[in-house]
XYZ file of C-alpha atoms in Angstrom:
568
model
C 30.700 106.120 82.312
C 27.524 108.074 81.914
C 25.586 105.043 81.200
C 26.980 103.284 84.353
C 26.183 106.266 86.522
C 22.715 106.404 85.192
C 22.174 102.719 85.904
C 23.709 102.924 89.308
C 21.231 103.836 92.120
C 22.704 106.648 94.181
C 20.192 106.364 96.923
C 21.883 106.038 100.320
C 21.599 102.485 101.786
C 20.575 101.988 105.384
C 23.894 100.767 106.548
C 25.631 103.840 105.009
C 23.532 106.110 107.296
C 25.099 104.577 110.364
C 28.749 103.940 109.578
C 29.609 103.615 113.241
C 26.368 102.297 114.666
C 26.273 99.265 112.319
C 29.684 97.809 113.415
C 28.901 98.493 117.079
C 25.408 96.935 116.667
C 26.916 93.768 115.124
C 29.625 93.626 117.840
C 26.862 93.962 120.589
C 24.623 91.358 118.885
C 27.435 88.849 118.563
C 28.518 89.374 122.127
C 24.842 88.999 123.325
C 24.730 85.687 121.552
C 27.988 84.676 123.130
C 26.865 85.686 126.622
C 23.639 83.743 126.194
C 25.613 80.693 125.025
C 27.880 80.994 128.002
C 24.898 81.409 130.296
C 23.291 78.253 128.826
C 26.612 76.404 129.239
C 27.000 77.531 132.819
C 23.316 76.671 133.635
C 23.732 73.103 132.196
C 27.063 72.772 134.098
C 25.351 73.943 137.273
C 22.555 71.406 136.820
C 25.080 68.701 136.202
C 27.077 69.581 139.225
C 23.881 69.851 141.246
C 22.785 66.355 140.150
C 26.216 65.012 140.808
C 26.252 66.467 144.346
C 22.767 65.176 144.984
C 23.999 61.676 143.929
C 26.969 62.075 146.335
C 24.664 63.198 149.112
C 22.446 60.148 148.614
C 25.388 57.819 148.618
C 26.798 59.390 151.802
C 23.471 59.248 153.507
C 22.987 55.617 152.516
C 26.510 54.815 153.806
C 25.895 56.551 157.200
C 22.654 54.727 157.674
C 24.092 51.407 156.678
C 26.987 51.908 159.088
C 24.668 52.903 161.889
C 22.424 49.844 161.241
C 25.441 47.632 161.513
C 26.361 49.182 164.824
C 22.779 49.023 166.184
C 22.705 45.210 165.247
C 25.691 44.657 167.504
C 24.053 46.550 170.353
C 20.869 44.545 169.886
C 22.720 41.233 170.087
C 24.575 42.377 173.217
C 21.296 43.517 174.921
C 19.654 40.166 174.176
C 22.553 38.297 175.871
C 22.775 40.570 178.901
C 19.068 40.434 179.464
C 19.347 36.651 180.145
C 22.031 37.092 182.811
C 21.384 37.683 186.519
C 24.475 39.871 186.721
C 26.613 41.413 183.948
C 30.050 40.829 185.310
C 33.378 41.976 183.762
C 34.617 38.540 182.524
C 31.237 37.783 180.820
C 31.149 41.273 179.149
C 34.753 41.199 177.909
C 34.501 37.615 176.640
C 31.265 38.336 174.738
C 32.585 41.683 173.146
C 35.847 40.048 172.136
C 33.965 37.108 170.483
C 32.129 39.636 168.300
C 35.499 40.371 166.569
C 34.543 44.083 166.166
C 37.892 45.094 164.745
C 37.315 46.385 161.223
C 33.533 45.893 161.426
C 32.386 48.149 164.233
C 33.851 51.034 162.279
C 33.331 54.606 163.558
C 32.627 53.542 167.111
C 35.032 53.860 170.062
C 33.817 50.602 171.551
C 30.902 49.041 173.438
C 30.162 49.770 177.102
C 27.831 48.603 179.822
C 26.107 51.143 182.059
C 24.014 49.754 185.001
C 21.078 51.467 186.549
C 21.850 51.905 190.276
C 19.704 53.364 192.976
C 21.411 56.302 194.574
C 21.217 54.548 197.950
C 23.200 51.589 196.557
C 25.988 53.603 195.181
C 28.454 52.821 198.088
C 27.819 49.075 197.747
C 28.302 49.121 193.944
C 31.519 51.025 194.328
C 32.759 48.442 196.857
C 31.938 45.588 194.608
C 33.667 47.120 191.585
C 36.804 47.787 193.675
C 36.808 44.120 194.953
C 36.316 42.983 191.400
C 39.638 44.569 190.341
C 38.650 48.086 189.311
C 40.865 50.160 191.478
C 39.629 53.455 192.781
C 36.227 52.926 191.208
C 34.068 55.970 191.986
C 30.764 57.048 190.516
C 31.110 60.673 189.300
C 28.641 63.118 187.891
C 28.846 65.754 185.203
C 30.244 69.057 186.450
C 27.185 71.074 185.288
C 24.711 68.710 187.093
C 21.871 70.746 188.629
C 20.339 70.334 192.128
C 17.425 68.625 190.437
C 19.813 66.237 188.770
C 21.320 65.219 192.193
C 17.798 64.557 193.371
C 17.332 61.718 190.960
C 16.602 58.400 192.595
C 18.970 56.491 190.311
C 22.301 56.802 188.599
C 23.573 55.034 185.489
C 27.394 54.796 185.755
C 29.673 53.241 183.247
C 30.754 49.832 184.427
C 32.743 48.389 181.572
C 34.080 49.570 178.139
C 35.761 47.628 175.518
C 38.310 47.821 174.175
C 40.184 48.661 177.285
C 42.157 51.606 175.957
C 43.559 54.359 178.137
C 40.952 56.822 177.121
C 38.128 54.419 177.623
C 39.338 53.594 181.137
C 39.095 57.291 182.054
C 35.285 57.265 181.804
C 34.716 54.270 184.085
C 32.292 55.362 186.843
C 30.893 58.359 185.038
C 27.090 58.798 185.667
C 25.720 59.410 182.266
C 22.324 60.129 183.693
C 23.733 63.263 185.198
C 24.175 64.944 181.810
C 21.072 66.280 180.081
C 21.703 65.153 176.500
C 22.684 61.621 177.552
C 19.804 61.418 180.049
C 17.276 62.446 177.481
C 18.454 59.725 175.029
C 18.414 57.083 177.767
C 14.864 57.928 178.885
C 13.665 57.863 175.261
C 15.350 54.485 174.789
C 13.639 53.142 178.040
C 10.289 54.289 176.825
C 10.621 52.811 173.310
C 12.698 49.737 174.135
C 14.620 50.393 170.968
C 18.202 51.664 170.300
C 18.205 55.453 170.647
C 20.959 57.909 169.724
C 21.740 61.041 171.761
C 22.214 64.416 170.232
C 25.536 66.203 170.115
C 27.642 65.400 173.232
C 31.180 66.149 174.206
C 33.199 62.967 174.562
C 35.441 63.953 177.480
C 37.480 60.774 177.439
C 39.429 62.213 174.565
C 41.517 64.029 177.135
C 40.558 67.635 176.101
C 38.823 70.231 178.182
C 35.855 70.623 175.869
C 35.916 67.170 174.454
C 35.261 66.080 170.902
C 31.790 66.295 169.433
C 29.998 62.984 169.010
C 26.878 60.989 169.910
C 26.001 57.822 171.826
C 23.616 55.074 170.929
C 21.851 53.432 173.929
C 20.189 50.016 173.821
C 18.079 49.410 177.021
C 18.383 46.054 178.765
C 15.403 44.831 180.740
C 14.949 41.790 182.975
C 14.172 38.550 181.171
C 10.630 38.401 182.488
C 9.837 41.918 181.598
C 11.501 42.618 178.351
C 8.897 45.086 177.233
C 9.186 48.882 177.642
C 7.932 49.882 181.026
C 9.581 46.923 182.750
C 12.416 46.821 185.181
C 15.414 48.439 183.539
C 18.720 46.868 184.330
C 20.904 49.191 182.333
C 22.117 50.148 178.857
C 24.415 48.719 176.326
C 25.901 51.709 174.610
C 28.345 52.654 172.029
C 30.053 56.100 171.875
C 30.748 57.513 168.366
C 33.279 60.241 167.597
C 31.362 62.213 164.888
C 34.441 63.011 162.843
C 35.607 59.387 162.732
C 32.090 58.068 162.253
C 31.534 60.381 159.262
C 34.920 59.470 157.702
C 34.251 55.751 158.115
C 30.955 56.024 156.180
C 32.467 57.899 153.177
C 34.212 56.895 150.011
C 36.733 59.708 149.535
C 37.202 59.029 145.912
C 33.441 59.420 145.143
C 33.335 62.773 146.893
C 35.414 64.569 144.146
C 36.340 67.412 146.468
C 32.902 67.915 147.910
C 32.598 68.925 151.633
C 30.396 66.710 153.823
C 29.011 68.076 157.125
C 26.976 66.303 159.821
C 24.662 68.483 161.933
C 22.547 67.692 164.917
C 19.132 69.279 164.294
C 18.040 68.957 167.896
C 21.054 70.353 169.617
C 20.566 72.928 172.434
C 22.847 75.946 172.161
C 22.540 78.672 174.886
C 19.292 77.198 176.061
C 17.763 77.221 172.541
C 17.230 74.445 170.056
C 19.469 74.822 166.969
C 21.246 72.964 164.325
C 24.865 72.406 165.585
C 27.802 71.231 163.469
C 29.250 67.903 164.549
C 31.786 67.008 161.852
C 32.927 67.898 158.414
C 35.422 66.430 155.975
C 37.189 69.533 154.787
C 37.549 73.244 155.530
C 34.836 75.549 154.405
C 34.940 76.957 150.882
C 32.899 79.381 148.870
C 30.411 77.230 146.920
C 26.747 77.948 146.572
C 25.729 74.408 145.495
C 24.539 72.658 148.669
C 22.312 69.574 149.158
C 20.920 68.560 152.516
C 19.449 65.295 153.659
C 17.820 64.305 156.877
C 18.964 60.928 158.137
C 17.810 58.779 160.992
C 20.383 57.135 163.226
C 18.859 55.129 166.061
C 15.590 57.174 166.255
C 17.455 60.482 166.235
C 17.405 62.977 163.324
C 20.626 64.311 161.936
C 21.183 66.592 159.026
C 23.592 65.659 156.347
C 24.900 68.561 154.217
C 26.984 68.070 151.088
C 28.581 71.119 149.481
C 30.063 70.960 145.980
C 33.762 71.881 145.577
C 34.575 75.453 144.769
C 34.850 75.996 141.057
C 36.153 78.881 138.938
C 33.737 81.642 137.949
C 33.535 80.139 134.487
C 34.151 76.639 133.342
C 36.810 75.889 130.767
C 34.305 75.369 127.949
C 32.582 78.730 128.908
C 35.829 80.582 128.926
C 36.754 79.249 125.500
C 33.292 80.083 124.210
C 33.497 83.621 125.550
C 36.993 84.067 124.112
C 35.927 82.695 120.740
C 32.866 84.924 120.782
C 34.987 87.999 121.572
C 37.313 87.219 118.746
C 34.466 86.641 116.247
C 32.666 89.811 117.414
C 35.925 91.821 117.013
C 36.449 90.417 113.518
C 32.898 91.271 112.543
C 33.293 94.681 113.946
C 36.416 95.299 111.905
C 34.812 93.780 108.795
C 31.642 95.774 109.116
C 33.621 98.970 109.736
C 35.672 98.279 106.560
C 32.507 97.524 104.466
C 30.698 100.650 105.636
C 33.792 102.794 105.144
C 34.291 101.299 101.691
C 30.629 101.970 100.867
C 30.928 105.559 102.013
C 34.189 105.908 99.823
C 32.369 104.362 96.895
C 29.502 106.770 97.368
C 31.852 109.767 97.471
C 33.627 108.479 94.347
C 30.357 108.012 92.409
C 29.306 111.441 93.431
C 32.618 112.877 92.292
C 32.347 111.102 88.954
C 28.843 112.378 88.550
C 30.071 115.902 89.248
C 32.992 115.443 86.809
C 30.637 114.171 84.142
C 28.372 117.115 84.611
C 31.334 119.550 84.638
C 32.706 117.960 81.457
C 29.362 118.295 79.731
C 29.059 121.910 80.852
C 32.604 122.662 79.752
C 31.890 121.093 76.373
C 28.881 123.278 75.909
C 30.747 126.334 77.098
C 33.718 125.539 74.798
C 31.357 125.168 71.804
C 29.838 128.465 72.709
C 33.136 130.232 73.014
C 34.538 128.625 69.859
C 31.463 129.795 67.969
C 31.870 133.306 69.343
C 35.540 133.432 68.502
C 34.858 132.038 64.966
C 32.105 134.676 64.528
C 34.567 137.342 65.627
C 37.210 135.985 63.178
C 34.652 135.880 60.398
C 33.647 139.391 61.086
C 37.264 140.476 61.212
C 38.023 138.663 57.920
C 34.959 140.220 56.293
C 35.748 143.843 57.421
C 39.500 143.377 56.615
C 38.795 142.118 53.081
C 36.506 145.065 52.360
C 39.019 147.615 53.613
C 42.171 146.100 52.019
C 43.453 147.169 48.690
C 45.820 144.271 48.183
C 46.326 140.718 49.234
C 49.494 141.473 51.228
C 47.708 144.260 53.033
C 44.779 141.944 53.826
C 47.109 139.211 55.036
C 49.128 141.619 57.315
C 46.023 143.156 58.828
C 44.395 139.788 59.372
C 47.501 138.377 60.940
C 47.760 141.143 63.456
C 44.197 140.843 64.520
C 44.383 137.050 64.831
C 47.497 137.450 66.916
C 45.655 139.811 69.243
C 42.974 137.285 69.803
C 45.586 134.556 70.378
C 47.515 136.693 72.929
C 44.326 137.243 74.872
C 43.437 133.538 74.594
C 46.848 132.656 76.059
C 46.027 134.805 79.127
C 42.614 133.122 79.465
C 44.187 129.685 79.180
C 46.752 130.502 81.922
C 43.860 131.565 84.195
C 41.906 128.475 83.383
C 39.305 130.642 81.680
C 38.710 132.408 84.892
C 39.019 136.110 85.547
C 41.774 138.108 83.908
C 43.254 141.398 85.204
C 42.782 144.471 82.970
C 46.539 145.161 83.352
C 47.485 141.712 81.984
C 45.268 142.245 78.879
C 46.642 145.757 78.215
C 50.342 144.750 78.666
C 49.820 141.647 76.366
C 48.526 143.808 73.550
C 50.818 146.770 74.009
C 53.920 144.627 74.530
C 55.317 145.021 70.902
C 55.501 148.858 71.389
C 56.538 148.811 75.103
C 59.883 147.311 74.205
C 60.952 150.429 72.278
C 62.616 152.834 74.750
C 61.545 155.836 72.544
C 57.830 155.016 73.084
C 56.218 157.039 75.866
C 53.604 154.817 77.491
C 51.731 155.306 80.768
C 49.713 152.435 82.046
C 48.002 152.195 85.342
C 44.852 151.551 87.384
C 43.399 149.520 90.141
C 43.112 145.776 90.277
C 40.033 144.907 88.112
C 39.208 141.299 86.996
C 37.396 140.702 83.732
C 35.281 137.788 82.464
C 36.778 135.761 79.580
C 34.637 137.222 76.730
C 35.093 140.703 78.046
C 38.826 140.250 78.130
C 38.815 139.102 74.529
C 36.853 142.178 73.452
C 39.171 144.505 75.463
C 42.207 142.880 73.857
C 40.893 143.277 70.405
C 40.055 147.005 71.051
C 43.572 147.719 72.535
C 45.131 145.955 69.603
C 43.239 148.199 67.056
C 43.930 151.369 69.007
C 47.704 150.469 69.264
C 48.019 149.525 65.642
C 46.336 152.765 64.587
C 48.596 154.749 66.881
C 51.673 153.042 65.450
C 50.694 153.797 61.959
C 49.153 157.296 62.172
C 49.073 158.449 65.756
C 51.228 159.148 68.766
C 53.286 155.867 68.535
C 54.459 156.860 65.026
C 56.684 159.640 66.238
C 59.144 159.884 69.097
C 57.447 162.903 70.649
C 54.151 161.085 71.036
C 52.791 159.491 74.167
C 49.938 157.212 75.049
C 48.135 157.013 78.400
C 46.091 153.959 79.221
C 44.193 154.210 82.495
C 41.178 152.547 84.121
C 39.028 152.872 87.124
C 35.704 151.627 88.521
C 32.828 153.680 87.145
C 30.303 151.946 89.203
C 29.643 148.844 91.298
C 29.805 146.471 88.363
C 31.376 148.455 85.489
C 34.860 149.713 84.766
C 35.950 152.601 82.536
C 39.137 152.270 80.436
C 40.608 155.413 78.863
C 42.891 155.511 75.848
C 44.476 159.037 75.249
C 47.150 160.010 72.688
C 49.200 163.108 72.869
C 52.026 164.632 70.792
C 51.323 162.626 67.629
C 50.924 164.011 64.131
C 47.997 166.430 63.637
C 44.755 164.687 62.626
C 43.385 165.628 59.299
C 39.716 166.735 59.548
C 38.940 164.398 56.661
C 40.232 161.524 58.729
C 37.711 162.187 61.461
C 34.903 161.869 58.959
C 36.314 158.761 57.249
C 35.537 155.655 59.205
C 38.205 152.945 58.830
C 38.067 149.255 59.630
C 39.532 149.709 63.186
C 36.896 152.280 64.028
C 34.112 150.053 62.758
C 35.644 146.993 64.587
C 35.740 148.958 67.867
C 32.366 150.679 67.534
C 30.505 147.631 66.330
C 32.076 144.371 67.302
C 33.633 145.418 70.559
C 30.719 147.553 71.601
C 28.311 144.675 70.876
C 30.364 142.194 72.907
C 30.740 144.570 75.867
C 27.023 145.595 75.714
C 28.074 149.240 76.260
C 28.666 151.943 73.640
C 32.339 152.990 72.815
C 33.168 156.640 72.878
C 35.869 157.083 70.151
C 36.950 160.695 69.447
C 39.572 162.035 66.952
C 40.625 165.202 68.762
C 43.331 167.514 67.527
C 45.681 166.424 70.261
C 45.154 162.852 69.336
C 42.720 159.895 69.511
C 40.734 159.423 72.766
C 38.731 156.324 73.400
C 36.541 155.438 76.378
C 35.241 151.912 76.929
C 32.819 150.703 79.568
C 33.358 147.034 80.452
C 31.152 145.084 82.792
C 32.665 143.602 85.864
C 30.825 140.460 86.605
C 31.022 138.033 89.622
C 33.010 134.862 89.094
C 29.925 132.691 89.663
C 28.250 134.250 86.613
C 30.691 132.558 84.217
C 32.874 130.152 86.179
C 31.331 126.719 85.584
C 33.585 124.827 88.023
C 33.727 127.227 90.818
C 32.874 125.465 94.064
C 32.888 122.116 92.450
C 36.658 121.958 92.260
C 36.830 122.812 95.898
C 34.419 120.105 96.761
């Protein structure tokens, strides 16, 4: 174990210094990588959706332009025919339009009409002719909001015929389109250019609603055959009204939209006297999507704005949500794993430190035990040597030696019970005096404060009490019933205790005995005094033996090897 501890580096590793910061850091780093991955996925998804919506916008714009070109082609052919006629009459107009077979091909339009330019002075004559031709109650009407300046125009352009002859188309017969500003602007532009021209956003009142449906009208000017260039005599306009919503729907492929919203705006609309971009039609209700693509499209020389908005999508795509969930799980697992590893490293560090302390304690205890065994053996050898010199026979030697060894053993038992810590003075005295205290005829008085002794000092005190008790039992106060022994102790200073042994009522002491030094006297005055590092005051007074010992009272840390370490 010592070899392994010596080979093991006990320096603290970096991840052990931050047992909580390392797992949190790993979790944060993993989640940061996950968030970056989700961001990259969402960005790629956004670019894909944007490219997809741009493609849809391009297809829708192409479809609208293609549809408008088809409608313009019909208007051109109609204008070419009517320019060759002296008079555009109802039978000719109806026959020609019906021969075009517009059903299913002229998609998005509400029909084709003929509006003739009429001088204002000829209005009554034209009304009479139309009535005679079969159009009952034909009357040229103007727009309600026509201004005074509009009434002062020299000409009017009323609607003469409209095909197909539906109920809603018949309601607009006789309406002077020149009286409304948006229509008038488109007709003047068509007259100047000689080309099909679309109006801006207009309200198609023939829908039967007060405000009308938003739409636009394409005008194709018709000039006299001899002056078919712009600037010649204008005979009228072949026109086609378009409901913006139906026109937009007819130009779309709903399956290709994939939920996208398509809007058609008039860029040149006039709202509250100001030019603005006005909504004309859209394919679905508005939804919260930030991916929009706009295209400018030309329909008969008029600019419209096409807007395509991608369908609303969840905050995160399915693959992003799965990536985020997987990253969260991985980050949590790594957090737990890192926490377990750092916790295990800390526990291993504590265990290694504990083993190191235990190894050091064991070595110290071994050295302490060797020292104490040597001291005990030295005491035993001294006791054997002195006992042998003072014994007259082998039995006497054996009895004396056995008693002194037993005294050491009794004190050793006390020290073992206290784990070789401090031992109370009272426990040492009672252990040595116990054989005599059991006799009721013995008069013993033992008392003093609580004083703790170090192990070696307790051994020395036990040996001294044993010798004094043995001597008293043989020759002194414990040998007769009238004798008494008083053992008391007190603190004689901050770090020293005084123990008094006093005999009374025993046999008189022979003066020759005072001068004769026995083995017990030598043991107390030499061995015990040497171990306690204080002189022993042993007196043989007429009243009995009196002995005073000074024993050092040391702090536990001066001799307790394991103090503090066991607590750690």
